[in-house]
C-alpha atoms as an extended CHARMM CRD file, in Angstrom:
* protein
*
       259  EXT
         1         1  MET       CA            115.8280000000       91.0400000000       82.2920000000  PROA      1               0.0000000000
         2         2  GLY       CA            116.1970000000       89.2240000000       78.5430000000  PROA      2               0.0000000000
         3         3  VAL       CA            116.5920000000       86.4850000000       76.5420000000  PROA      3               0.0000000000
         4         4  VAL       CA            117.5420000000       82.7020000000       78.3260000000  PROA      4               0.0000000000
         5         5  THR       CA            120.6690000000       80.9660000000       77.1370000000  PROA      5               0.0000000000
         6         6  GLU       CA            120.7740000000       77.3770000000       76.9700000000  PROA      6               0.0000000000
         7         7  GLN       CA            121.7770000000       76.8730000000       79.9210000000  PROA      7               0.0000000000
         8         8  GLY       CA            118.5580000000       78.3470000000       81.2550000000  PROA      8               0.0000000000
         9         9  ALA       CA            120.9040000000       81.3660000000       82.9980000000  PROA      9               0.0000000000
        10        10  PRO       CA            119.2750000000       84.8110000000       81.6570000000  PROA      10              0.0000000000
        11        11  ALA       CA            121.2620000000       86.3380000000       78.9730000000  PROA      11              0.0000000000
        12        12  ILE       CA            122.8340000000       89.9480000000       79.4810000000  PROA      12              0.0000000000
        13        13  ASP       CA            120.5440000000       92.7310000000       77.0660000000  PROA      13              0.0000000000
        14        14  ARG       CA            123.8960000000       95.0430000000       76.6130000000  PROA      14              0.0000000000
        15        15  THR       CA            121.0760000000       97.3750000000       74.5590000000  PROA      15              0.0000000000
        16        16  ARG       CA            118.8200000000       97.6220000000       77.5310000000  PROA      16              0.0000000000
        17        17  LEU       CA            122.2750000000       98.0180000000       80.1590000000  PROA      17              0.0000000000
        18        18  GLY       CA            123.4670000000      100.4330000000       77.3270000000  PROA      18              0.0000000000
        19        19  LEU       CA            120.5670000000      102.1700000000       77.8780000000  PROA      19              0.0000000000
        20        20  GLU       CA            120.6430000000      102.9110000000       81.4870000000  PROA      20              0.0000000000
        21        21  VAL       CA            123.8160000000      103.6820000000       82.0390000000  PROA      21              0.0000000000
        22        22  VAL       CA            122.8690000000      106.6670000000       79.9720000000  PROA      22              0.0000000000
        23        23  ILE       CA            119.8140000000      107.2470000000       81.9570000000  PROA      23              0.0000000000
        24        24  VAL       CA            121.8490000000      106.9030000000       85.1390000000  PROA      24              0.0000000000
        25        25  LEU       CA            124.2760000000      109.5360000000       83.8930000000  PROA      25              0.0000000000
        26        26  GLY       CA            121.9570000000      111.8460000000       82.1920000000  PROA      26              0.0000000000
        27        27  LEU       CA            120.2730000000      112.1160000000       85.8570000000  PROA      27              0.0000000000
        28        28  SER       CA            123.4230000000      112.7100000000       87.8600000000  PROA      28              0.0000000000
        29        29  LEU       CA            127.0300000000      113.2260000000       86.8970000000  PROA      29              0.0000000000
        30        30  GLY       CA            126.9010000000      113.1570000000       83.3810000000  PROA      30              0.0000000000
        31        31  GLN       CA            124.4540000000      115.8970000000       83.5090000000  PROA      31              0.0000000000
        32        32  SER       CA            126.8480000000      117.7740000000       85.3520000000  PROA      32              0.0000000000
        33        33  ALA       CA            129.4300000000      117.0630000000       83.1930000000  PROA      33              0.0000000000
        34        34  VAL       CA            127.7370000000      119.2960000000       80.9270000000  PROA      34              0.0000000000
        35        35  TYR       CA            126.7520000000      121.8400000000       82.6250000000  PROA      35              0.0000000000
        36        36  ALA       CA            130.4360000000      122.4260000000       83.6240000000  PROA      36              0.0000000000
        37        37  VAL       CA            131.5970000000      122.1100000000       80.3070000000  PROA      37              0.0000000000
        38        38  LEU       CA            129.3070000000      125.0320000000       79.5050000000  PROA      38              0.0000000000
        39        39  ARG       CA            130.6270000000      127.0220000000       82.5820000000  PROA      39              0.0000000000
        40        40  ILE       CA            134.1970000000      127.0270000000       80.9020000000  PROA      40              0.0000000000
        41        41  ILE       CA            133.1930000000      127.8700000000       78.3760000000  PROA      41              0.0000000000
        42        42  GLU       CA            131.0560000000      130.5370000000       79.6740000000  PROA      42              0.0000000000
        43        43  ARG       CA            134.2880000000      131.6180000000       81.6580000000  PROA      43              0.0000000000
        44        44  LEU       CA            136.7770000000      131.2850000000       79.2120000000  PROA      44              0.0000000000
        45        45  THR       CA            134.9290000000      133.8120000000       77.3790000000  PROA      45              0.0000000000
        46        46  ARG       CA            134.7780000000      136.1390000000       79.5440000000  PROA      46              0.0000000000
        47        47  ASN       CA            137.1060000000      139.5430000000       79.8010000000  PROA      47              0.0000000000
        48        48  VAL       CA            138.0520000000      138.5400000000       82.7930000000  PROA      48              0.0000000000
        49        49  PRO       CA            141.3260000000      135.9870000000       82.6930000000  PROA      49              0.0000000000
        50        50  LEU       CA            140.5330000000      132.5220000000       84.0660000000  PROA      50              0.0000000000
        51        51  ALA       CA            143.0780000000      132.7150000000       86.9530000000  PROA      51              0.0000000000
        52        52  GLN       CA            140.7780000000      136.0240000000       88.1260000000  PROA      52              0.0000000000
        53        53  GLN       CA            137.3010000000      134.5970000000       88.5210000000  PROA      53              0.0000000000
        54        54  THR       CA            136.0020000000      132.9360000000       91.6300000000  PROA      54              0.0000000000
        55        55  SER       CA            134.6390000000      128.7820000000       92.2470000000  PROA      55              0.0000000000
        56        56  THR       CA            132.8040000000      128.5670000000       95.6970000000  PROA      56              0.0000000000
        57        57  LEU       CA            131.7090000000      125.4240000000       96.7940000000  PROA      57              0.0000000000
        58        58  ASN       CA            129.0400000000      124.5600000000       98.8350000000  PROA      58              0.0000000000
        59        59  ALA       CA            127.4910000000      128.1690000000       98.7650000000  PROA      59              0.0000000000
        60        60  SER       CA            124.8490000000      129.7910000000      100.9820000000  PROA      60              0.0000000000
        61        61  VAL       CA            121.1170000000      130.0380000000       99.9260000000  PROA      61              0.0000000000
        62        62  THR       CA            120.0450000000      132.4670000000      102.6750000000  PROA      62              0.0000000000
        63        63  PRO       CA            122.7010000000      133.6710000000      104.4920000000  PROA      63              0.0000000000
        64        64  ASP       CA            120.3450000000      135.6820000000      106.4920000000  PROA      64              0.0000000000
        65        65  ARG       CA            118.0210000000      133.2990000000      107.4070000000  PROA      65              0.0000000000
        66        66  PRO       CA            120.1280000000      130.7530000000      109.1460000000  PROA      66              0.0000000000
        67        67  TRP       CA            117.8250000000      127.6860000000      109.7500000000  PROA      67              0.0000000000
        68        68  LEU       CA            116.4920000000      128.1970000000      106.3530000000  PROA      68              0.0000000000
        69        69  ASP       CA            119.3180000000      127.9720000000      104.8480000000  PROA      69              0.0000000000
        70        70  LEU       CA            120.5800000000      124.5750000000      106.7070000000  PROA      70              0.0000000000
        71        71  THR       CA            116.8350000000      123.2080000000      105.3220000000  PROA      71              0.0000000000
        72        72  TYR       CA            118.2920000000      124.2930000000      101.8430000000  PROA      72              0.0000000000
        73        73  GLN       CA            121.8920000000      122.4020000000      102.6740000000  PROA      73              0.0000000000
        74        74  LEU       CA            120.2600000000      119.5690000000      104.1900000000  PROA      74              0.0000000000
        75        75  VAL       CA            117.5030000000      119.0080000000      101.4150000000  PROA      75              0.0000000000
        76        76  GLY       CA            120.2020000000      118.9890000000       98.5220000000  PROA      76              0.0000000000
        77        77  ILE       CA            122.5770000000      116.6400000000      100.0120000000  PROA      77              0.0000000000
        78        78  ALA       CA            119.6880000000      114.3000000000      100.6200000000  PROA      78              0.0000000000
        79        79  PHE       CA            118.6570000000      115.1390000000       96.9020000000  PROA      79              0.0000000000
        80        80  GLY       CA            122.6510000000      114.1840000000       95.7210000000  PROA      80              0.0000000000
        81        81  LEU       CA            122.5770000000      110.8320000000       97.1700000000  PROA      81              0.0000000000
        82        82  MET       CA            119.2880000000      110.4040000000       95.1960000000  PROA      82              0.0000000000
        83        83  PRO       CA            121.4590000000      108.8030000000       92.2000000000  PROA      83              0.0000000000
        84        84  VAL       CA            123.2530000000      106.4090000000       94.1570000000  PROA      84              0.0000000000
        85        85  LEU       CA            119.8040000000      105.0260000000       95.5680000000  PROA      85              0.0000000000
        86        86  LEU       CA            119.1530000000      104.4730000000       91.7280000000  PROA      86              0.0000000000
        87        87  ALA       CA            122.3990000000      103.0360000000       91.0320000000  PROA      87              0.0000000000
        88        88  LEU       CA            122.0600000000      100.5150000000       93.7560000000  PROA      88              0.0000000000
        89        89  TYR       CA            119.1490000000       99.1650000000       92.7770000000  PROA      89              0.0000000000
        90        90  LEU       CA            119.2850000000       98.5520000000       89.2610000000  PROA      90              0.0000000000
        91        91  LEU       CA            122.5410000000       97.2160000000       90.4600000000  PROA      91              0.0000000000
        92        92  ASN       CA            120.8470000000       94.6740000000       92.6960000000  PROA      92              0.0000000000
        93        93  LEU       CA            118.2800000000       93.9230000000       90.1970000000  PROA      93              0.0000000000
        94        94  THR       CA            120.9360000000       92.2190000000       87.9540000000  PROA      94              0.0000000000
        95        95  ASP       CA            124.0680000000       91.7440000000       90.5140000000  PROA      95              0.0000000000
        96        96  PRO       CA            122.3290000000       91.1720000000       94.1340000000  PROA      96              0.0000000000
        97        97  PRO       CA            123.2900000000       92.4460000000       96.8650000000  PROA      97              0.0000000000
        98        98  ALA       CA            124.5620000000       95.3520000000       95.1450000000  PROA      98              0.0000000000
        99        99  GLY       CA            126.5700000000       96.7350000000       98.3440000000  PROA      99              0.0000000000
       100       100  ARG       CA            128.6340000000       93.5140000000       98.0790000000  PROA      100             0.0000000000
       101       101  THR       CA            129.1240000000       93.4480000000       94.4400000000  PROA      101             0.0000000000
       102       102  ILE       CA            130.9130000000       96.7350000000       94.1940000000  PROA      102             0.0000000000
       103       103  GLY       CA            132.3330000000       96.6550000000       97.9040000000  PROA      103             0.0000000000
       104       104  PHE       CA            130.0450000000       99.4190000000       99.3790000000  PROA      104             0.0000000000
       105       105  ASP       CA            129.4110000000       97.5860000000      102.3270000000  PROA      105             0.0000000000
       106       106  LEU       CA            130.8990000000       97.0450000000      106.1200000000  PROA      106             0.0000000000
       107       107  GLN       CA            132.3790000000       93.4530000000      105.5820000000  PROA      107             0.0000000000
       108       108  ARG       CA            135.7970000000       95.4540000000      105.7250000000  PROA      108             0.0000000000
       109       109  PRO       CA            135.7410000000       98.2810000000      107.5050000000  PROA      109             0.0000000000
       110       110  ARG       CA            139.0260000000       98.2510000000      108.8250000000  PROA      110             0.0000000000
       111       111  PHE       CA            140.7820000000       97.9810000000      105.7000000000  PROA      111             0.0000000000
       112       112  ASP       CA            138.3180000000      100.6660000000      104.2410000000  PROA      112             0.0000000000
       113       113  VAL       CA            139.5350000000      103.0160000000      106.8410000000  PROA      113             0.0000000000
       114       114  GLY       CA            142.7450000000      102.2470000000      106.6380000000  PROA      114             0.0000000000
       115       115  PHE       CA            143.8380000000      101.8330000000      102.9450000000  PROA      115             0.0000000000
       116       116  GLY       CA            141.0060000000      104.7060000000      102.2750000000  PROA      116             0.0000000000
       117       117  ALA       CA            143.3910000000      107.3870000000      104.9010000000  PROA      117             0.0000000000
       118       118  LEU       CA            146.3840000000      105.7000000000      103.1460000000  PROA      118             0.0000000000
       119       119  ILE       CA            144.8990000000      106.6110000000       99.4480000000  PROA      119             0.0000000000
       120       120  ALA       CA            144.0590000000      110.7410000000      100.7030000000  PROA      120             0.0000000000
       121       121  LEU       CA            147.5180000000      110.9440000000      101.8630000000  PROA      121             0.0000000000
       122       122  CYS       CA            148.7380000000      110.1900000000       99.0810000000  PROA      122             0.0000000000
       123       123  ILE       CA            146.6590000000      112.0590000000       96.8210000000  PROA      123             0.0000000000
       124       124  GLY       CA            146.2370000000      114.8170000000       98.7400000000  PROA      124             0.0000000000
       125       125  ILE       CA            149.5650000000      116.7750000000       99.1480000000  PROA      125             0.0000000000
       126       126  PRO       CA            150.2050000000      116.2990000000       95.4500000000  PROA      126             0.0000000000
       127       127  GLY       CA            146.9280000000      117.6400000000       94.5640000000  PROA      127             0.0000000000
       128       128  LEU       CA            147.4830000000      120.9290000000       96.6190000000  PROA      128             0.0000000000
       129       129  GLY       CA            150.9480000000      120.8210000000       95.0670000000  PROA      129             0.0000000000
       130       130  LEU       CA            149.0140000000      120.7440000000       91.3640000000  PROA      130             0.0000000000
       131       131  TYR       CA            146.1800000000      123.3110000000       92.1780000000  PROA      131             0.0000000000
       132       132  ALA       CA            148.9130000000      125.7860000000       93.2650000000  PROA      132             0.0000000000
       133       133  LEU       CA            150.5780000000      125.0770000000       89.7770000000  PROA      133             0.0000000000
       134       134  ALA       CA            147.3610000000      125.3340000000       87.8150000000  PROA      134             0.0000000000
       135       135  ARG       CA            146.6140000000      128.3750000000       89.7630000000  PROA      135             0.0000000000
       136       136  VAL       CA            150.2920000000      130.0240000000       89.2980000000  PROA      136             0.0000000000
       137       137  ILE       CA            150.2850000000      129.6250000000       85.1460000000  PROA      137             0.0000000000
       138       138  GLY       CA            146.3830000000      130.3730000000       85.1190000000  PROA      138             0.0000000000
       139       139  ILE       CA            144.4910000000      127.5210000000       83.9190000000  PROA      139             0.0000000000
       140       140  ASN       CA            142.3400000000      127.4570000000       87.4750000000  PROA      140             0.0000000000
       141       141  THR       CA            140.0250000000      129.8180000000       89.3090000000  PROA      141             0.0000000000
       142       142  ASP       CA            140.1420000000      130.8030000000       92.7040000000  PROA      142             0.0000000000
       143       143  VAL       CA            138.2130000000      127.6990000000       94.7230000000  PROA      143             0.0000000000
       144       144  GLN       CA            136.6780000000      129.2300000000       97.6600000000  PROA      144             0.0000000000
       145       145  ALA       CA            135.6800000000      125.6080000000       98.7880000000  PROA      145             0.0000000000
       146       146  SER       CA            133.0210000000      126.4820000000      101.6380000000  PROA      146             0.0000000000
       147       147  GLY       CA            130.8630000000      129.7440000000      101.0810000000  PROA      147             0.0000000000
       148       148  LEU       CA            128.2150000000      129.0920000000      103.8580000000  PROA      148             0.0000000000
       149       149  ALA       CA            127.9010000000      131.6610000000      106.8680000000  PROA      149             0.0000000000
       150       150  ASP       CA            129.7350000000      131.0600000000      110.0530000000  PROA      150             0.0000000000
       151       151  ASN       CA            127.0570000000      128.9500000000      111.7970000000  PROA      151             0.0000000000
       152       152  TRP       CA            126.8890000000      126.5200000000      114.6820000000  PROA      152             0.0000000000
       153       153  TRP       CA            125.8910000000      123.6940000000      111.9400000000  PROA      153             0.0000000000
       154       154  THR       CA            128.8040000000      125.1470000000      109.2610000000  PROA      154             0.0000000000
       155       155  VAL       CA            131.2570000000      122.3060000000      110.0970000000  PROA      155             0.0000000000
       156       156  PRO       CA            128.4690000000      119.5420000000      109.7510000000  PROA      156             0.0000000000
       157       157  VAL       CA            126.9210000000      120.2410000000      107.4510000000  PROA      157             0.0000000000
       158       158  LEU       CA            130.3550000000      120.6250000000      105.4860000000  PROA      158             0.0000000000
       159       159  ILE       CA            131.0170000000      117.3860000000      106.4230000000  PROA      159             0.0000000000
       160       160  LEU       CA            127.6510000000      115.9740000000      105.2180000000  PROA      160             0.0000000000
       161       161  SER       CA            128.3450000000      117.0900000000      101.5870000000  PROA      161             0.0000000000
       162       162  ALA       CA            132.0720000000      115.7180000000      101.9130000000  PROA      162             0.0000000000
       163       163  VAL       CA            130.1840000000      112.5550000000      102.4490000000  PROA      163             0.0000000000
       164       164  GLU       CA            127.7620000000      113.1650000000      100.0820000000  PROA      164             0.0000000000
       165       165  ASN       CA            130.0450000000      114.0000000000       97.2840000000  PROA      165             0.0000000000
       166       166  ALA       CA            132.4540000000      111.2070000000       97.7280000000  PROA      166             0.0000000000
       167       167  VAL       CA            129.5280000000      108.5170000000       98.3560000000  PROA      167             0.0000000000
       168       168  LEU       CA            127.7620000000      110.0630000000       94.9410000000  PROA      168             0.0000000000
       169       169  GLU       CA            130.9100000000      109.9800000000       92.8080000000  PROA      169             0.0000000000
       170       170  GLU       CA            132.7680000000      106.8420000000       93.6120000000  PROA      170             0.0000000000
       171       171  VAL       CA            129.4860000000      104.6130000000       93.7950000000  PROA      171             0.0000000000
       172       172  VAL       CA            128.2900000000      105.6670000000       90.4870000000  PROA      172             0.0000000000
       173       173  MET       CA            131.6620000000      106.1020000000       88.4850000000  PROA      173             0.0000000000
       174       174  ILE       CA            133.1330000000      103.9700000000       89.6640000000  PROA      174             0.0000000000
       175       175  GLY       CA            131.4850000000      100.8520000000       91.1110000000  PROA      175             0.0000000000
       176       176  TYR       CA            127.9120000000      101.2340000000       88.9380000000  PROA      176             0.0000000000
       177       177  LEU       CA            129.5230000000      102.2600000000       85.9050000000  PROA      177             0.0000000000
       178       178  PHE       CA            132.6480000000       99.6600000000       85.9470000000  PROA      178             0.0000000000
       179       179  THR       CA            130.2400000000       97.2240000000       86.6270000000  PROA      179             0.0000000000
       180       180  ARG       CA            127.8920000000       97.6290000000       84.1970000000  PROA      180             0.0000000000
       181       181  LEU       CA            130.1190000000       98.7630000000       81.2500000000  PROA      181             0.0000000000
       182       182  ARG       CA            132.4320000000       95.6870000000       81.4940000000  PROA      182             0.0000000000
       183       183  GLN       CA            128.8080000000       93.9860000000       81.2370000000  PROA      183             0.0000000000
       184       184  VAL       CA            128.2800000000       95.6100000000       77.9330000000  PROA      184             0.0000000000
       185       185  GLY       CA            131.3930000000       94.7010000000       76.7030000000  PROA      185             0.0000000000
       186       186  TRP       CA            134.0030000000       97.5140000000       77.4940000000  PROA      186             0.0000000000
       187       187  ASN       CA            137.3390000000       97.0400000000       77.8220000000  PROA      187             0.0000000000
       188       188  VAL       CA            139.1130000000       97.7880000000       80.9890000000  PROA      188             0.0000000000
       189       189  ILE       CA            141.1300000000      100.8250000000       79.3640000000  PROA      189             0.0000000000
       190       190  ALA       CA            137.8290000000      102.5890000000       77.9390000000  PROA      190             0.0000000000
       191       191  ILE       CA            136.2010000000      101.7720000000       81.1210000000  PROA      191             0.0000000000
       192       192  ILE       CA            139.2210000000      103.8640000000       83.1300000000  PROA      192             0.0000000000
       193       193  ALA       CA            139.4490000000      106.4840000000       80.1790000000  PROA      193             0.0000000000
       194       194  LEU       CA            135.6130000000      107.6380000000       80.3820000000  PROA      194             0.0000000000
       195       195  SER       CA            135.0390000000      107.1750000000       84.0300000000  PROA      195             0.0000000000
       196       196  ALA       CA            137.9230000000      109.5750000000       84.3980000000  PROA      196             0.0000000000
       197       197  VAL       CA            137.6760000000      112.2640000000       81.8770000000  PROA      197             0.0000000000
       198       198  VAL       CA            133.8660000000      112.3520000000       82.5710000000  PROA      198             0.0000000000
       199       199  ARG       CA            134.6450000000      112.5970000000       86.2700000000  PROA      199             0.0000000000
       200       200  GLY       CA            137.6000000000      115.6240000000       85.3070000000  PROA      200             0.0000000000
       201       201  SER       CA            134.5510000000      117.1270000000       83.1260000000  PROA      201             0.0000000000
       202       202  TYR       CA            131.9330000000      117.6610000000       85.5630000000  PROA      202             0.0000000000
       203       203  HSD       CA            135.0050000000      119.4430000000       87.7410000000  PROA      203             0.0000000000
       204       204  LEU       CA            135.7810000000      122.1270000000       84.7190000000  PROA      204             0.0000000000
       205       205  TYR       CA            133.7230000000      124.5590000000       86.4130000000  PROA      205             0.0000000000
       206       206  GLN       CA            136.9060000000      125.3640000000       88.6970000000  PROA      206             0.0000000000
       207       207  GLY       CA            139.3080000000      125.3230000000       85.6010000000  PROA      207             0.0000000000
       208       208  ILE       CA            141.4850000000      123.2070000000       83.2630000000  PROA      208             0.0000000000
       209       209  GLY       CA            143.2330000000      122.6540000000       86.1300000000  PROA      209             0.0000000000
       210       210  GLY       CA            140.2700000000      121.1650000000       88.2070000000  PROA      210             0.0000000000
       211       211  PHE       CA            139.5250000000      118.8480000000       85.2250000000  PROA      211             0.0000000000
       212       212  ILE       CA            143.2490000000      118.0180000000       85.0180000000  PROA      212             0.0000000000
       213       213  GLY       CA            143.7220000000      117.1180000000       88.9270000000  PROA      213             0.0000000000
       214       214  ASN       CA            140.3320000000      115.0560000000       88.9860000000  PROA      214             0.0000000000
       215       215  MET       CA            141.0000000000      112.8810000000       85.9930000000  PROA      215             0.0000000000
       216       216  ILE       CA            144.2830000000      111.9300000000       87.4590000000  PROA      216             0.0000000000
       217       217  MET       CA            142.1910000000      111.2020000000       90.2880000000  PROA      217             0.0000000000
       218       218  GLY       CA            139.9620000000      108.9560000000       88.3520000000  PROA      218             0.0000000000
       219       219  VAL       CA            142.5240000000      107.0980000000       86.6950000000  PROA      219             0.0000000000
       220       220  ILE       CA            143.9640000000      106.3440000000       90.1240000000  PROA      220             0.0000000000
       221       221  PHE       CA            141.0930000000      105.1800000000       91.5110000000  PROA      221             0.0000000000
       222       222  GLY       CA            140.0130000000      102.8450000000       88.5750000000  PROA      222             0.0000000000
       223       223  LEU       CA            143.0610000000      101.3780000000       88.5210000000  PROA      223             0.0000000000
       224       224  ILE       CA            142.6140000000      100.7060000000       92.6990000000  PROA      224             0.0000000000
       225       225  TYR       CA            139.0930000000       99.2110000000       92.2300000000  PROA      225             0.0000000000
       226       226  LEU       CA            140.1110000000       96.9290000000       89.3590000000  PROA      226             0.0000000000
       227       227  ARG       CA            142.6910000000       95.9340000000       91.6920000000  PROA      227             0.0000000000
       228       228  TRP       CA            140.6060000000       95.3430000000       95.3190000000  PROA      228             0.0000000000
       229       229  LYS       CA            137.0190000000       95.3040000000       93.9590000000  PROA      229             0.0000000000
       230       230  ARG       CA            136.1630000000       97.6620000000       96.5550000000  PROA      230             0.0000000000
       231       231  VAL       CA            133.9390000000      101.0560000000       96.3820000000  PROA      231             0.0000000000
       232       232  GLY       CA            134.5810000000      101.5500000000       99.9660000000  PROA      232             0.0000000000
       233       233  PRO       CA            137.9960000000      102.5920000000      100.2710000000  PROA      233             0.0000000000
       234       234  LEU       CA            137.2320000000      105.4540000000       97.6960000000  PROA      234             0.0000000000
       235       235  VAL       CA            134.6200000000      106.2920000000       99.4380000000  PROA      235             0.0000000000
       236       236  VAL       CA            136.5930000000      106.8590000000      102.5860000000  PROA      236             0.0000000000
       237       237  ALA       CA            139.5540000000      108.8770000000      100.7460000000  PROA      237             0.0000000000
       238       238  HSD       CA            137.1260000000      111.3740000000       99.2500000000  PROA      238             0.0000000000
       239       239  THR       CA            135.7770000000      112.1050000000      101.9970000000  PROA      239             0.0000000000
       240       240  LEU       CA            138.6640000000      112.8590000000      103.5490000000  PROA      240             0.0000000000
       241       241  LEU       CA            139.9660000000      115.1060000000      100.8880000000  PROA      241             0.0000000000
       242       242  ASP       CA            136.5260000000      116.6580000000      101.1070000000  PROA      242             0.0000000000
       243       243  ILE       CA            136.4290000000      117.3450000000      104.5090000000  PROA      243             0.0000000000
       244       244  THR       CA            140.0100000000      118.3460000000      105.1180000000  PROA      244             0.0000000000
       245       245  ALA       CA            139.8520000000      120.6900000000      101.8580000000  PROA      245             0.0000000000
       246       246  PHE       CA            135.9710000000      122.1890000000      102.9160000000  PROA      246             0.0000000000
       247       247  VAL       CA            136.5890000000      122.6130000000      106.7750000000  PROA      247             0.0000000000
       248       248  GLY       CA            139.9570000000      123.4760000000      106.4130000000  PROA      248             0.0000000000
       249       249  TYR       CA            139.0580000000      126.6310000000      104.4280000000  PROA      249             0.0000000000
       250       250  ALA       CA            135.8620000000      127.3200000000      106.4430000000  PROA      250             0.0000000000
       251       251  LEU       CA            138.3460000000      127.3980000000      109.5000000000  PROA      251             0.0000000000
       252       252  ILE       CA            141.4960000000      129.0640000000      108.4320000000  PROA      252             0.0000000000
       253       253  ALA       CA            140.2990000000      131.9000000000      105.7450000000  PROA      253             0.0000000000
       254       254  PRO       CA            138.5060000000      134.3400000000      107.8130000000  PROA      254             0.0000000000
       255       255  HSD       CA            141.7250000000      134.5640000000      109.4310000000  PROA      255             0.0000000000
       256       256  VAL       CA            144.4350000000      134.8130000000      106.5420000000  PROA      256             0.0000000000
       257       257  ASP       CA            144.5610000000      136.7290000000      103.5070000000  PROA      257             0.0000000000
       258       258  TRP       CA            146.0990000000      134.1260000000      100.9370000000  PROA      258             0.0000000000
       259       259  LEU       CA            143.5430000000      132.2420000000      100.6510000000  PROA      259             0.0000000000
């Protein structure tokens, strides 16, 4: 893991850890950020205004074959969690146990759930307002939070998708990234800035509004993590926000004409 110090403890190999961060991000959300940047360039260079374009989340793969579609959705969710396992595995090599190191465990379930619900409430309402404003001024697409067909498994899959998004983003972008970049020698301001910009960037496919909103969320989540050193509440908050968006859209959109 590196050279040994005079006290006998292994020294941190900053070059290796820096390369590790690049690889983890390149295999997960950093890759998504690059594709999202390309996507927004493609959108902005169309002849159609951004506000008249649509972004569909949780899209159906084979809507005419529900069981195959369900399989696609579940496999996608499972593979989407692989970067989480990789990040936890790598953290466990240097800072075991990894779950306790970043606060992704069951040590404080009441705190995680209660505080997470409060965070979701405080972020959710302003977030809706920001989305509405971005749509009005034309810097965001029309986000359709669920593109799944109406099946018995639609709501459970949307809930699982919300959990996957929350675990992936908060474990990798907060727990893993903050731990590793502190070990590499970055200051907290730079860490929060990088994490927030990357978080905003992989939402650019939604439009400029999606970038700004998620970047602000990234700053808030980063500050909360630095104060309480727990990813748990952030995972809960993110899960609740996505469940509200995904399931709410799936249940309401078929019955109204303003979504």
